[in-house]
mmCIF file of the C-alpha atoms, coordinates in Angstrom:
data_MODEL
# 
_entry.id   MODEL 
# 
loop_
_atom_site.group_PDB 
_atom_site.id 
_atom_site.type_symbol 
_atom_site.label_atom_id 
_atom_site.label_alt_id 
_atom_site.label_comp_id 
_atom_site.label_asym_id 
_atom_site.label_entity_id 
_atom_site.label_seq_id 
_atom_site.pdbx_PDB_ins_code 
_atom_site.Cartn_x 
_atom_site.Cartn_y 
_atom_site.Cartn_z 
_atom_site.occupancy 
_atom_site.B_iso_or_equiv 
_atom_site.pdbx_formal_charge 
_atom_site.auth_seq_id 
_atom_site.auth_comp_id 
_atom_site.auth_asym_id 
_atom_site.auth_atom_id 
_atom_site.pdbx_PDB_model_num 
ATOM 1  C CA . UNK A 1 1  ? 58.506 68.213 120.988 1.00 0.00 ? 1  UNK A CA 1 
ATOM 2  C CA . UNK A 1 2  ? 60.174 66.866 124.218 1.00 0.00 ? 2  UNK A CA 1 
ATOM 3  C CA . UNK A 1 3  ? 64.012 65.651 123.917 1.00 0.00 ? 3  UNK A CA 1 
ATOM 4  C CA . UNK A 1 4  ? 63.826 62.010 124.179 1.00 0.00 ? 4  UNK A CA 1 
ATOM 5  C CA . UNK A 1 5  ? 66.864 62.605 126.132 1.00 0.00 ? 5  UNK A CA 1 
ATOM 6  C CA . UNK A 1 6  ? 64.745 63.752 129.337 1.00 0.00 ? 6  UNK A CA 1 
ATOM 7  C CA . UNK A 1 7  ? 64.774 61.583 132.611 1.00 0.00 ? 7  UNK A CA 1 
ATOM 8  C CA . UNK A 1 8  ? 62.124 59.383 132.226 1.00 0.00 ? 8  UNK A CA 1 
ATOM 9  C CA . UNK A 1 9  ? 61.747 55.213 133.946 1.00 0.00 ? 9  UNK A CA 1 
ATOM 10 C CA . UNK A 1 10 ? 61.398 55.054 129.833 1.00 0.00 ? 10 UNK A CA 1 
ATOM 11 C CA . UNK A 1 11 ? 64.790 56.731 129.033 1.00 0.00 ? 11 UNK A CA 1 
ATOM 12 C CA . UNK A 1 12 ? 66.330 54.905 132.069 1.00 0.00 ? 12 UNK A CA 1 
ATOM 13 C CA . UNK A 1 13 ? 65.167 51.091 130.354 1.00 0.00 ? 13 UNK A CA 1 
ATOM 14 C CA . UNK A 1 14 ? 66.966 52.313 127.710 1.00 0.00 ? 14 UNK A CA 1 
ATOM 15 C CA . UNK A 1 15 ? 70.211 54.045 128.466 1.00 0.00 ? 15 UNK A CA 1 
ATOM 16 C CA . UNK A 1 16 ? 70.342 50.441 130.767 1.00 0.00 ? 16 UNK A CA 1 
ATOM 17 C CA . UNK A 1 17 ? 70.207 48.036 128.038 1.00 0.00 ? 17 UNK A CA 1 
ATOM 18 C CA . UNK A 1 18 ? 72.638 50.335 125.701 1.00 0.00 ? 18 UNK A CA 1 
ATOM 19 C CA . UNK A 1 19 ? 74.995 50.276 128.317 1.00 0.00 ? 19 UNK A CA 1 
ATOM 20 C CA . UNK A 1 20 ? 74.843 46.383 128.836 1.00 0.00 ? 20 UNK A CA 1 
ATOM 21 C CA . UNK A 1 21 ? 74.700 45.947 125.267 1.00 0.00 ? 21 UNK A CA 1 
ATOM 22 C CA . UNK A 1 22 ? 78.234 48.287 125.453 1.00 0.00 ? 22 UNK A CA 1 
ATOM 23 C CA . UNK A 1 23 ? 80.118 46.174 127.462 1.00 0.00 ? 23 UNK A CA 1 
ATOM 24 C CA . UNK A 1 24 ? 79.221 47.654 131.137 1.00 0.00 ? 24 UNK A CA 1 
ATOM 25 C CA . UNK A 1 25 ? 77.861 45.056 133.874 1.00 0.00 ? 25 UNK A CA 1 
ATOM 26 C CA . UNK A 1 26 ? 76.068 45.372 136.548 1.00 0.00 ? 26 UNK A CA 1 
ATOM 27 C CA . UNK A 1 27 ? 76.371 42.984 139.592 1.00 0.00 ? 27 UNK A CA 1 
ATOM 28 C CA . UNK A 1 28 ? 73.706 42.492 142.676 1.00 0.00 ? 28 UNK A CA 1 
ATOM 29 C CA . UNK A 1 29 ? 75.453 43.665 146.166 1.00 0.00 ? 29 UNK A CA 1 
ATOM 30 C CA . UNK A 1 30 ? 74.528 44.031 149.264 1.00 0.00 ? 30 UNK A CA 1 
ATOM 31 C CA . UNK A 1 31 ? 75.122 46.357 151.980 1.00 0.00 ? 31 UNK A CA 1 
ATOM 32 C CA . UNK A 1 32 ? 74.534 44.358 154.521 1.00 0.00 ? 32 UNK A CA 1 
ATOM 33 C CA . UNK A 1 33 ? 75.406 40.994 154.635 1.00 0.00 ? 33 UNK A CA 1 
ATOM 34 C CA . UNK A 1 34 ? 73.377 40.054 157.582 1.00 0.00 ? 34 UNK A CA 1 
ATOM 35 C CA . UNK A 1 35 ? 70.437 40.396 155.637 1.00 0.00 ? 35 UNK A CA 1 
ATOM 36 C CA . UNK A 1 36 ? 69.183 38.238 152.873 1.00 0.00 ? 36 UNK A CA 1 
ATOM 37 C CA . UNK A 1 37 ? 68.219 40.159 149.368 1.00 0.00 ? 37 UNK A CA 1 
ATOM 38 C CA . UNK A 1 38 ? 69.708 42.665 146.959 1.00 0.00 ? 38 UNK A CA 1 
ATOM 39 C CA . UNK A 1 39 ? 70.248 46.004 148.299 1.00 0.00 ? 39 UNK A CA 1 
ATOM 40 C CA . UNK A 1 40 ? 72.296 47.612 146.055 1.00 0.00 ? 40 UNK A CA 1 
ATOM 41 C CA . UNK A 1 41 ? 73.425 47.491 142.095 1.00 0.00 ? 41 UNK A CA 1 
ATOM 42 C CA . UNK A 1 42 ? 77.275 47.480 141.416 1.00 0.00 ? 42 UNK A CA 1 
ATOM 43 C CA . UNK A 1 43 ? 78.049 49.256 138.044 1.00 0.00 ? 43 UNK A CA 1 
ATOM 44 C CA . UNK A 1 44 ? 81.505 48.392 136.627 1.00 0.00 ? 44 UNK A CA 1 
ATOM 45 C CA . UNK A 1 45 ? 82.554 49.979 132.832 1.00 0.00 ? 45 UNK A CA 1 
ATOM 46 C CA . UNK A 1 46 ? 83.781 47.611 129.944 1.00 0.00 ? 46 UNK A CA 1 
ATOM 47 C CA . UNK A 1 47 ? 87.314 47.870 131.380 1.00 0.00 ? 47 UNK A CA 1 
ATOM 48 C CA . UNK A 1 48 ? 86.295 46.309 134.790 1.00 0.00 ? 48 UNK A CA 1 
ATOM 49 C CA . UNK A 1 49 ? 86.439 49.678 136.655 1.00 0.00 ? 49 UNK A CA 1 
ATOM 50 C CA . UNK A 1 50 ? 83.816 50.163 139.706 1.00 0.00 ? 50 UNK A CA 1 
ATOM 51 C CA . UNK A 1 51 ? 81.601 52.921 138.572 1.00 0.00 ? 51 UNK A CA 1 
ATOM 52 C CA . UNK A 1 52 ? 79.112 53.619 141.242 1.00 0.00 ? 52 UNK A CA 1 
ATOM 53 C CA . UNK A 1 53 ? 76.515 51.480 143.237 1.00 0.00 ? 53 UNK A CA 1 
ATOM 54 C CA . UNK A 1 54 ? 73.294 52.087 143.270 1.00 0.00 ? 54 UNK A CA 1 
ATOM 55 C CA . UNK A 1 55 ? 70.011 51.154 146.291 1.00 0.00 ? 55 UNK A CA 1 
ATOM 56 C CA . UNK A 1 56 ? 67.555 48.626 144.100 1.00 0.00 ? 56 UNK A CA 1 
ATOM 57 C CA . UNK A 1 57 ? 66.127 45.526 144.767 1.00 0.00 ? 57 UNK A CA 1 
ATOM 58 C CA . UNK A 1 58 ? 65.452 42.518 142.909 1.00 0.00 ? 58 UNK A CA 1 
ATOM 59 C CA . UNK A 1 59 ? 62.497 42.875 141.356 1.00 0.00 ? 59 UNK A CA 1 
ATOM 60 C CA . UNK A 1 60 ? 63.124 46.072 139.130 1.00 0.00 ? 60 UNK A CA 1 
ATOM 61 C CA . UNK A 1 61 ? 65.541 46.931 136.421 1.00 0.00 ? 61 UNK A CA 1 
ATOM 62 C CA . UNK A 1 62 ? 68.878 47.377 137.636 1.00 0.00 ? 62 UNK A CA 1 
ATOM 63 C CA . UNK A 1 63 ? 69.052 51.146 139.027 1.00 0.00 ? 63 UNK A CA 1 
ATOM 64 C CA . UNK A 1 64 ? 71.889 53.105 137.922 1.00 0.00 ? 64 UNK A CA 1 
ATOM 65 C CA . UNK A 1 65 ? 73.285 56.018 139.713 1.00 0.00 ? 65 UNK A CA 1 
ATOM 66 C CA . UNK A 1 66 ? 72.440 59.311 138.688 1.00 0.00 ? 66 UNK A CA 1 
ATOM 67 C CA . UNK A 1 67 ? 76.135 60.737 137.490 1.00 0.00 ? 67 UNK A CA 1 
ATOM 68 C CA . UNK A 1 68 ? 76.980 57.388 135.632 1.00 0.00 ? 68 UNK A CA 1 
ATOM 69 C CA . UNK A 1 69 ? 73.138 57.769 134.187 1.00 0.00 ? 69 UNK A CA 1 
ATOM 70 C CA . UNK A 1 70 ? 73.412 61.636 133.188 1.00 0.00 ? 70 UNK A CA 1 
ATOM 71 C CA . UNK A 1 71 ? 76.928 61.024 131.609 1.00 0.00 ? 71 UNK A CA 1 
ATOM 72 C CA . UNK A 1 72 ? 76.104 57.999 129.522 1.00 0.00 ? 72 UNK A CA 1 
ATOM 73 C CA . UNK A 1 73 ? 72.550 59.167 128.615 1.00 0.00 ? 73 UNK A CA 1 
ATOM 74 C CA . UNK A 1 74 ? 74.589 62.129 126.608 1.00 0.00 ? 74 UNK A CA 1 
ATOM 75 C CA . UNK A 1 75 ? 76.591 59.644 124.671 1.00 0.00 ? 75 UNK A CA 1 
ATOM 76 C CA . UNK A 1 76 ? 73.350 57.045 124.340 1.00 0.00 ? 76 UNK A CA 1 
ATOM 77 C CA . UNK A 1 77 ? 72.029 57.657 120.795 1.00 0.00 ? 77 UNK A CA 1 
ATOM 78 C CA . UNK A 1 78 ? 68.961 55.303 120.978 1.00 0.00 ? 78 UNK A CA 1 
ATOM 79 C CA . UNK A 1 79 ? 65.650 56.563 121.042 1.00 0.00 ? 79 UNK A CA 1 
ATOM 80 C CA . UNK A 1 80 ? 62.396 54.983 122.340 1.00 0.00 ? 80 UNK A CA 1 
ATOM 81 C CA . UNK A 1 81 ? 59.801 53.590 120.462 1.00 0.00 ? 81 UNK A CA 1 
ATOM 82 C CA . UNK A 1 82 ? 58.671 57.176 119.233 1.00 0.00 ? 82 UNK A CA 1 
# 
């Protein structure tokens, strides 16, 4: 049987919406303000403390970086749809 835990874009959806659904926001960014569109993802935790940024764009999920990913993945107890 595979952990549900593993990296999947699957596990990622969900560890996402658990940790929106926890209090943590996310906040489009860009790197470079020259240039029109979303670049980047700012993570902050429920206490308002900057918790990594993340490359995206605008037409996915949210991307979260991998540390802030691995660490709350451990703690996420929510399983897929299997």
């Amino acid at each position: 049987m595979t952990d549900f835990r593993e990296d999947t874009p699957l596990r990622r959806a969900i560890v996402t919406a658990w940790a929106l659904h926890e209090g943590y926001t996310v906040r489009a960014t860009t790197w470079w303000p020259e240039e029109e569109g979303i670049e980047a993802w700012a993570w902050e935790d429920p206490k308002g403390n900057e918790v990594g940024e993340e490359g995206g764009c605008w037409h996915h999920l949210p991307d979260m970086p991998d540390e802030l990913f691995e660490r709350l993945n451990a703690e996420c107890g929510w399983r897929g749809v299997f």
